[in-house]
C-alpha cells in the first residue's frame, strides 16, 4: 500500500517557473493513478516509459505493474470503515471524473488562455507573466564609451537616440547603467542599508531616470557586484543581496548586470577557471579540478544564486546578466542561474587584443565562445560582452564583430556614443537580417562552425578561430564565412560541407549585408572577402523554373553595405 500511495499525485497542468528557470521540455502528459484501482481484486497496468532526459535502459519499453489482490477481509475493515471508504471513493471518483473532463475539454476545446509553454514564463506567487530573457537582450550599455563617468543626461541622450535613430523599433530596448552610479563616499544609508545614489550624477535618482526611460517605451538596467565593492570601487552587494534586489525593484529597474570584483579570500573559488581545453585557472596556475568536481557548488555559483533568488522574490521582473568572466565553469550552471552569463574578460576595441590583455580582443573572445555553443539556447545565452562597434575597429572588423555576436546569440548591447554615431556604424547596428537571426522566435541555438579554415577543426587559437559557420532561422539556412587573414581571400561554401545544404539542388544565395539576392547556385558558392570581414549569406532552395536574379558583382566589403 505504501509504495502504491506514492504514485498518487494531484494533477499539475501548469508547471511553476521563474524568470531564472530553464523552461520545461514538453513531455507527454500522464494522469495520476486512479485511487479506485487500489481496491480492485487484480489490476494490470501497462504504460510506456517516456523520458525527456537521456534514454534509460527501459526507454520506450513496456513496464508492467502487477497490483496485489486485495479484499475487505484483507483490510480487516469494520462496517464503519467500509462506509467511510465508500464515501471517500465516491468523492475521489467525482474529482477524478472532473479531472478527465477538464483534460478532454482543454485538449479538444481550448480556451483563450494559453498553457505554459517554452516561450512563456509564469511566476504564480507574484501573478506575473513574461517572456523576458527568452531571447538575447538588446540595447545600450554605458561602460565601453563612458566608463564610470556617467550622469543622467548621458543616459537620457542615449535613450532618446535609440528612439530617434530607429533602433528601438529593431529591438534595442534596454538602457543599461554600468559601474559608477552610486555615492563612493556615503555608500549605504545607515538605517535602511540601501545603496545611496550619487545625486550629483543623477539628481532625480535612479527611480526618476527609470520613469523617464519608461516613458520612451524603453527599459532601464543597472549594475552591481557580488563582491564587497564593484570593479570601480563603489559599494558591492555581498551580504546585501536582498536589500539591493528590493531597492532595484522599487526603483523600477528592469535589468541587472552583476559583476565579479573584490571577492574576499574566503569566498574565492577553489577552482576558479579550469576549462578542459586550457587546463589553467584564471591566474595562470595549473590547478586542475578533479574530474568529478561539481562547479555548481562553487562559491561563485552560490553567490550568484543568492542574488538570483533575491530577484525572484520581488514583484518586478528583472532580467539577470551574470558577469563572472567565465569563472568556475559558468556554462555548467549559468542557465539555471541567469538569462546570460559572461564567458571571458572585458572586451577591448582590438581585433586580436592588447599587449596587456591579449585575450580580450574580438578574435580571442570568439575563439572562447566556440567552446560554449552547446549551452546557448532560449533563456540562456553565452555573453560575449558589450559591443565595441564604432569604437576604433575598422569598418570590416565592425561588421564581423557585430555579425559574430549576433549569430552566436550573444546579447547585443551597443557601447558607443549614439549621438556621435556615423552612418556606416549605424548601418551595422540596424542590419535587420542579422538581428532577426539573433532574435529568432523559433530557433534558439546559435550558428555552429562547420569548418575551421586556417587551423584544423576545433583548434584553440586566439588569432585564427573558426572561419566557416552555418545556422538555421525562420528565413532559411545561413552561411557565414570569416576572413581572419590580413589580405582579401576568396571564400567558398561547398554545399557538400555545409550542414543542411544538398549538392544536388540549386539555391538562391542572398547577401544579408546588402539585402539583395546574388544569384542561383549549385554545388558551391564563392565570394571574395576582404581582410577581417565576413560574408553573411542566406540560402533558400530554388523552385523549378525560378528566374535567375541579377547577380551582384563585387566582394564582401564596403561596396555591399546594407542601406539604412
XYZ file of C-alpha atoms in Angstrom:
564
model
C 0.000 0.000 0.000
C 2.750 2.465 0.902
C 4.512 2.020 -2.409
C 1.242 2.392 -4.270
C 0.268 5.547 -2.422
C 3.483 7.212 -3.563
C 2.264 7.029 -7.145
C -0.865 9.035 -6.403
C -0.238 12.736 -7.069
C -2.610 15.596 -7.846
C -2.577 16.702 -11.477
C -0.178 19.558 -12.233
C -1.090 21.137 -15.530
C 0.808 24.409 -15.155
C 4.425 23.931 -14.109
C 5.607 26.692 -11.836
C 8.533 28.587 -13.326
C 10.518 31.670 -12.548
C 12.441 34.213 -14.551
C 15.508 32.107 -13.890
C 14.235 28.638 -14.636
C 15.226 26.713 -17.686
C 11.930 26.057 -19.436
C 10.495 22.564 -19.128
C 10.806 20.276 -22.088
C 7.364 19.389 -23.356
C 6.505 15.861 -22.419
C 3.541 13.587 -22.856
C 1.014 14.312 -20.066
C 0.368 11.464 -17.688
C -2.653 11.177 -15.422
C -2.338 10.165 -11.776
C -3.061 6.544 -10.966
C -6.794 6.342 -10.159
C -7.367 5.570 -6.482
C -10.163 3.143 -7.348
C -7.529 0.719 -8.636
C -6.366 0.183 -5.066
C -9.399 -1.899 -4.181
C -9.826 -3.837 -7.407
C -9.020 -7.545 -6.995
C -6.374 -7.515 -9.728
C -5.125 -4.622 -11.843
C -2.725 -4.921 -14.768
C -1.358 -1.542 -15.825
C 0.811 -1.167 -18.888
C 2.448 2.087 -19.855
C 5.451 3.248 -21.773
C 8.438 4.768 -20.073
C 8.706 8.176 -21.664
C 11.597 10.443 -20.787
C 12.830 13.805 -21.949
C 16.242 13.082 -20.493
C 18.889 10.663 -21.689
C 17.398 7.307 -22.735
C 17.285 4.841 -19.873
C 17.751 1.078 -20.300
C 13.974 0.662 -20.488
C 13.283 3.786 -22.554
C 10.208 3.145 -24.683
C 9.719 -0.365 -23.336
C 6.565 -1.723 -21.797
C 6.580 -1.615 -17.992
C 4.160 -3.940 -16.261
C 2.877 -3.116 -12.780
C 1.143 -6.059 -11.052
C -1.097 -4.838 -8.254
C -1.640 -7.148 -5.282
C -5.013 -8.796 -4.822
C -6.981 -7.211 -2.009
C -10.314 -7.775 -0.299
C -12.302 -6.276 2.538
C -11.227 -9.174 4.733
C -7.563 -8.438 3.964
C -8.124 -4.878 5.037
C -9.831 -6.034 8.240
C -12.390 -3.341 7.769
C -15.390 -2.796 10.031
C -18.804 -1.685 8.778
C -17.983 1.921 9.664
C -14.669 1.759 7.826
C -16.393 0.307 4.774
C -18.900 3.167 4.729
C -16.124 5.775 5.101
C -14.110 4.171 2.312
C -17.141 4.023 0.006
C -17.864 7.719 0.643
C -14.194 8.587 0.055
C -14.170 6.606 -3.166
C -17.280 8.401 -4.335
C -15.654 11.786 -3.700
C -12.384 10.747 -5.337
C -14.251 9.246 -8.265
C -16.109 12.512 -8.775
C -12.856 14.505 -8.588
C -11.226 12.102 -10.988
C -14.104 12.425 -13.431
C -13.814 16.217 -13.269
C -10.072 15.954 -13.912
C -10.552 13.842 -17.046
C -13.393 16.034 -18.287
C -11.167 19.104 -17.873
C -8.331 17.314 -19.637
C -10.689 16.421 -22.508
C -12.049 19.957 -22.733
C -8.575 21.512 -22.737
C -7.446 19.199 -25.499
C -10.400 19.457 -27.854
C -11.968 22.780 -26.833
C -9.076 25.032 -25.839
C -9.931 28.331 -24.219
C -8.379 31.706 -24.903
C -5.900 31.147 -22.067
C -2.704 29.549 -23.332
C -0.951 26.803 -21.400
C 2.544 27.463 -20.120
C 4.938 26.610 -22.920
C 8.566 27.182 -23.803
C 8.070 30.823 -24.700
C 6.069 31.746 -21.607
C 7.136 32.354 -18.058
C 4.850 32.068 -15.049
C 5.535 33.280 -11.542
C 2.279 32.407 -9.904
C 3.044 33.742 -6.458
C 3.687 37.227 -7.869
C 0.946 36.881 -10.503
C 3.339 37.828 -13.285
C 3.839 36.514 -16.787
C 6.668 37.388 -19.135
C 8.898 36.188 -21.921
C 11.690 38.455 -20.711
C 15.075 36.827 -21.194
C 13.975 34.150 -23.635
C 15.919 35.934 -26.383
C 19.245 37.776 -26.070
C 18.963 41.268 -24.606
C 19.406 44.246 -26.946
C 20.088 47.840 -26.028
C 22.779 50.239 -24.828
C 25.378 49.946 -22.056
C 27.490 52.841 -20.822
C 30.828 51.248 -19.895
C 32.612 50.979 -23.241
C 32.082 54.639 -24.080
C 31.876 56.381 -20.683
C 33.409 54.045 -18.071
C 32.366 55.395 -14.653
C 31.984 58.977 -15.953
C 28.232 58.841 -16.283
C 25.238 61.002 -15.466
C 21.513 61.210 -16.083
C 21.907 63.402 -19.149
C 24.062 60.829 -20.946
C 21.500 58.096 -20.391
C 18.575 60.247 -21.446
C 20.508 61.176 -24.585
C 21.210 57.508 -25.314
C 17.560 56.624 -24.694
C 16.304 59.360 -26.993
C 18.782 58.323 -29.689
C 17.564 54.719 -29.536
C 14.138 56.072 -30.393
C 15.142 58.733 -32.914
C 17.581 56.515 -34.845
C 15.010 53.744 -35.218
C 16.972 51.339 -33.023
C 14.160 50.872 -30.520
C 11.899 49.600 -33.302
C 14.512 46.947 -34.139
C 14.605 45.596 -30.575
C 17.192 47.761 -28.808
C 15.133 48.464 -25.705
C 17.497 48.351 -22.709
C 19.314 51.451 -21.445
C 21.807 49.966 -19.002
C 23.730 51.896 -16.359
C 27.127 50.335 -15.680
C 29.565 50.983 -12.812
C 29.756 54.398 -11.152
C 26.169 55.374 -10.348
C 26.317 55.225 -6.534
C 27.912 57.552 -3.971
C 31.509 56.479 -3.452
C 31.761 58.271 -0.100
C 28.404 57.689 1.578
C 27.907 54.113 0.324
C 24.767 52.986 2.203
C 22.044 54.564 4.266
C 22.929 53.858 7.925
C 19.350 52.871 8.755
C 17.904 51.178 5.669
C 21.294 49.918 4.390
C 20.214 50.815 0.873
C 22.868 51.941 -1.612
C 22.949 55.733 -1.879
C 22.740 57.191 -5.382
C 25.245 59.864 -6.405
C 22.803 62.752 -6.803
C 25.447 64.903 -8.480
C 25.262 62.454 -11.382
C 21.596 61.527 -11.015
C 19.716 64.458 -9.443
C 16.352 62.698 -9.820
C 17.716 59.415 -8.508
C 17.566 56.127 -10.358
C 13.794 55.945 -9.965
C 13.422 59.340 -11.622
C 15.608 58.233 -14.521
C 13.658 54.979 -14.777
C 10.396 56.907 -15.111
C 11.794 58.981 -17.976
C 13.231 55.944 -19.751
C 9.972 54.042 -19.369
C 8.045 56.977 -20.860
C 10.018 56.401 -24.066
C 8.910 52.773 -24.144
C 12.363 51.569 -23.075
C 13.731 49.669 -20.073
C 16.373 50.611 -17.531
C 19.253 48.415 -16.440
C 21.609 48.833 -13.501
C 24.914 47.409 -12.302
C 26.206 45.827 -9.108
C 28.782 43.289 -7.955
C 28.771 40.073 -5.951
C 31.840 41.275 -4.022
C 32.284 43.871 -1.306
C 32.986 46.563 -3.926
C 32.326 46.998 -7.608
C 35.193 46.889 -10.080
C 35.481 50.699 -9.857
C 35.364 50.536 -6.021
C 31.754 51.574 -5.467
C 29.616 49.620 -2.968
C 29.048 45.973 -3.877
C 26.107 43.752 -2.978
C 27.787 40.989 -0.968
C 25.624 40.250 2.098
C 23.121 42.903 0.939
C 21.555 40.918 -1.880
C 18.009 41.005 -0.528
C 18.119 44.723 0.245
C 19.625 45.610 -3.119
C 17.207 43.457 -5.090
C 14.287 45.131 -3.311
C 15.834 48.552 -3.914
C 16.291 47.924 -7.630
C 12.719 46.671 -7.944
C 11.352 49.703 -6.080
C 13.292 51.997 -8.398
C 11.752 50.406 -11.491
C 14.880 48.650 -12.746
C 14.407 46.032 -15.493
C 17.891 44.515 -15.844
C 20.825 43.784 -13.534
C 24.405 43.303 -14.671
C 26.181 41.577 -11.780
C 29.989 41.730 -11.762
C 32.702 39.733 -10.006
C 35.257 42.061 -8.361
C 36.620 42.377 -4.810
C 35.816 38.882 -3.614
C 37.079 38.127 -0.077
C 39.667 35.359 0.157
C 37.254 33.020 1.916
C 34.784 33.462 -0.953
C 37.258 32.723 -3.747
C 36.672 29.563 -5.739
C 38.977 26.619 -5.208
C 38.991 26.024 -8.958
C 38.063 29.402 -10.472
C 38.539 28.654 -14.119
C 39.604 25.317 -15.465
C 38.285 24.713 -18.973
C 39.410 21.366 -20.329
C 40.889 22.927 -23.445
C 43.119 25.236 -21.403
C 43.593 23.457 -18.084
C 44.636 26.506 -16.110
C 42.920 28.766 -13.645
C 42.418 32.459 -14.375
C 45.677 33.451 -12.694
C 47.732 31.032 -14.788
C 48.301 28.420 -12.090
C 47.779 24.914 -13.375
C 45.382 23.783 -10.694
C 43.261 21.048 -12.204
C 39.811 20.469 -10.826
C 39.067 16.797 -10.144
C 37.066 15.237 -12.937
C 34.139 14.651 -10.595
C 34.122 18.202 -9.197
C 30.716 19.874 -9.345
C 31.235 23.521 -10.289
C 27.655 24.355 -9.323
C 28.813 24.006 -5.699
C 31.483 26.695 -6.117
C 31.380 29.948 -4.175
C 30.691 31.783 -7.433
C 27.626 29.685 -8.192
C 26.307 30.011 -4.656
C 26.719 33.790 -4.547
C 25.119 34.338 -7.934
C 22.222 32.105 -6.913
C 21.785 34.243 -3.801
C 21.141 37.317 -5.934
C 19.033 35.303 -8.367
C 16.774 34.185 -5.529
C 16.553 37.714 -4.141
C 15.442 38.998 -7.543
C 12.864 36.217 -7.836
C 11.223 37.362 -4.617
C 10.488 40.821 -5.995
C 7.213 41.918 -7.559
C 9.049 43.049 -10.671
C 10.695 41.099 -13.473
C 14.401 41.971 -13.529
C 16.497 40.254 -16.161
C 19.708 38.884 -14.639
C 23.014 39.108 -16.506
C 25.968 37.472 -14.751
C 29.397 38.973 -15.377
C 31.741 36.433 -13.800
C 34.189 36.249 -16.725
C 33.726 32.518 -17.312
C 34.963 31.528 -13.865
C 34.019 28.261 -12.189
C 32.852 26.719 -15.468
C 29.858 29.031 -15.537
C 28.480 27.266 -18.612
C 27.716 24.267 -16.385
C 25.375 26.190 -14.075
C 24.747 29.546 -15.755
C 21.463 28.691 -17.452
C 19.798 27.769 -14.174
C 21.001 30.990 -12.582
C 20.612 33.823 -15.092
C 19.452 34.664 -18.585
C 23.014 35.403 -19.698
C 26.484 34.661 -18.388
C 29.772 36.188 -19.417
C 32.314 33.731 -20.793
C 35.505 35.800 -20.798
C 37.225 39.013 -19.702
C 36.247 42.553 -20.695
C 36.229 43.263 -24.405
C 38.578 45.823 -25.962
C 38.198 47.583 -29.343
C 41.002 45.405 -30.691
C 40.872 42.640 -33.286
C 43.345 40.313 -31.556
C 43.683 42.001 -28.172
C 46.058 44.424 -26.470
C 49.584 43.554 -25.352
C 48.479 43.717 -21.698
C 45.219 41.870 -22.342
C 45.898 39.710 -25.358
C 42.833 37.555 -24.695
C 40.326 40.422 -24.649
C 40.088 41.216 -28.357
C 37.306 40.253 -30.741
C 39.032 37.119 -32.067
C 40.092 35.714 -28.651
C 36.545 36.147 -27.326
C 35.140 34.476 -30.431
C 37.600 31.611 -30.001
C 36.466 31.069 -26.424
C 32.767 31.319 -27.293
C 33.037 28.456 -29.777
C 33.529 26.050 -26.899
C 30.292 27.125 -25.177
C 27.854 26.751 -28.058
C 26.014 23.699 -26.750
C 24.864 25.608 -23.653
C 23.269 28.503 -25.566
C 19.558 28.378 -26.336
C 16.338 30.085 -25.324
C 16.578 31.560 -21.807
C 20.346 31.013 -21.543
C 22.927 32.963 -23.557
C 26.710 32.941 -23.514
C 27.500 36.640 -23.167
C 30.481 37.670 -25.307
C 30.412 41.144 -23.686
C 29.216 44.519 -24.899
C 29.761 45.632 -28.467
C 32.807 47.701 -29.442
C 31.374 48.509 -32.873
C 32.129 52.165 -33.629
C 34.956 52.460 -31.095
C 38.029 52.203 -33.307
C 37.840 48.927 -35.187
C 37.979 49.071 -38.985
C 34.653 49.040 -40.869
C 35.301 45.415 -41.874
C 36.072 44.471 -38.262
C 32.933 46.266 -37.082
C 30.848 44.166 -39.468
C 32.490 40.907 -38.407
C 32.271 41.775 -34.713
C 28.545 42.523 -34.910
C 27.719 39.574 -37.153
C 29.584 37.059 -34.981
C 27.945 38.287 -31.765
C 24.558 38.147 -33.480
C 24.853 34.657 -34.956
C 26.214 33.169 -31.712
C 23.132 34.551 -29.912
C 25.066 36.852 -27.599
C 23.292 39.866 -26.087
C 23.646 42.886 -28.391
C 24.419 45.888 -26.191
C 25.694 48.962 -28.013
C 28.741 50.559 -26.378
C 29.384 53.661 -28.469
C 28.005 57.228 -28.039
C 24.834 57.219 -30.104
C 24.730 60.992 -30.535
C 28.054 60.834 -32.399
C 27.486 57.683 -34.422
C 28.470 57.555 -38.103
C 26.057 56.397 -40.814
C 28.314 53.386 -41.532
C 28.315 52.283 -37.898
C 24.576 52.839 -37.565
C 24.006 50.679 -40.640
C 25.798 47.806 -38.913
C 23.629 48.109 -35.800
C 20.492 48.295 -37.954
C 21.102 45.190 -40.040
C 17.624 43.710 -39.825
C 18.602 40.277 -41.097
C 21.347 39.676 -38.546
C 19.091 40.991 -35.789
C 16.355 38.621 -36.969
C 18.774 35.694 -36.714
C 19.770 36.723 -33.183
C 16.159 37.252 -32.099
C 14.549 34.332 -33.928
C 11.483 33.112 -32.031
C 11.742 29.568 -33.406
C 15.482 28.851 -33.371
C 17.299 29.408 -30.086
C 20.531 27.629 -30.960
C 23.426 29.655 -32.375
C 25.208 29.166 -35.667
C 27.871 26.468 -35.448
C 31.283 26.252 -37.121
C 31.335 23.515 -39.735
C 34.957 24.101 -40.748
C 37.827 25.958 -39.083
C 39.689 27.153 -42.159
C 43.223 28.252 -41.223
C 43.567 25.630 -38.492
C 42.350 22.084 -38.022
C 38.804 21.792 -36.715
C 38.329 22.516 -33.010
C 41.753 24.099 -32.631
C 42.085 26.529 -29.713
C 43.613 29.568 -31.421
C 43.008 33.183 -30.424
C 44.176 34.669 -33.717
C 42.581 32.328 -36.241
C 39.431 30.779 -34.753
C 36.806 29.079 -36.906
C 36.014 30.856 -40.182
C 33.031 28.877 -41.579
C 29.629 28.804 -39.836
C 26.099 27.679 -40.635
C 22.798 28.032 -38.856
C 19.038 27.995 -39.337
C 16.448 30.695 -38.932
C 12.827 31.044 -39.916
C 14.083 32.747 -43.101
C 16.240 29.844 -44.263
C 19.689 28.350 -43.885
C 22.591 30.741 -43.369
C 26.304 30.508 -44.077
C 28.871 32.902 -42.625
C 32.471 32.978 -43.875
C 35.026 34.994 -41.895
C 38.429 36.114 -43.153
C 40.939 36.228 -40.269
C 43.905 36.885 -42.569
C 45.498 40.213 -43.495
C 44.543 40.086 -47.167
C 41.460 39.569 -49.290
C 40.625 35.873 -49.684
C 38.052 34.148 -51.867
C 35.892 32.060 -49.545
C 33.881 29.132 -50.896
C 30.830 27.464 -49.401
C 30.933 23.890 -50.697
C 27.385 22.572 -50.448
C 28.539 19.071 -49.501
C 30.338 20.535 -46.474
C 27.527 22.744 -45.209
C 25.040 21.015 -42.886
C 21.581 21.424 -44.392
C 22.622 22.077 -47.994
C 22.191 19.479 -50.747
C 24.746 19.483 -53.563
C 22.129 18.066 -55.952
C 19.893 21.119 -55.531
C 20.045 24.745 -56.590
C 19.841 27.602 -54.103
C 19.117 31.289 -54.250
C 22.046 32.937 -52.461
C 21.126 36.116 -50.610
C 23.549 38.705 -49.196
C 22.495 39.687 -45.675
C 24.532 42.898 -45.758
C 23.117 44.367 -48.952
C 19.703 42.768 -48.576
C 19.885 41.586 -52.195
C 19.784 38.188 -53.871
C 23.126 37.418 -55.509
C 22.051 34.615 -57.827
C 21.141 30.922 -58.150
C 23.966 28.484 -57.499
C 24.535 24.758 -57.259
C 27.309 22.663 -55.678
C 29.223 25.682 -54.319
C 29.298 29.438 -53.972
C 32.419 31.635 -53.862
C 32.876 35.267 -52.890
C 35.942 37.465 -52.238
C 36.041 38.583 -48.587
C 38.210 41.485 -47.504
C 40.659 41.205 -44.610
C 38.844 40.797 -41.269
C 35.447 40.997 -42.980
C 32.696 38.390 -43.066
C 30.298 37.149 -45.738
C 26.784 36.778 -44.332
C 24.609 34.713 -46.661
C 21.208 33.061 -46.738
C 20.425 30.005 -48.851
C 16.895 29.201 -49.978
C 16.125 26.299 -52.285
C 15.288 27.499 -55.795
C 11.982 26.247 -57.145
C 11.707 24.657 -60.562
C 11.714 27.301 -63.262
C 12.860 30.051 -60.906
C 14.211 33.061 -62.758
C 17.861 33.868 -62.267
C 18.143 37.102 -60.242
C 20.541 39.796 -61.361
C 23.903 38.767 -59.912
C 25.572 41.327 -57.697
C 29.204 41.857 -58.573
C 31.881 42.679 -56.010
C 33.437 41.325 -52.859
C 32.100 41.067 -49.353
C 33.062 44.534 -48.229
C 32.018 48.139 -48.099
C 30.545 48.078 -51.629
C 27.780 45.729 -50.431
C 26.880 47.713 -47.330
C 23.204 47.493 -46.441
C 21.423 50.825 -46.930
C 19.683 52.464 -43.968
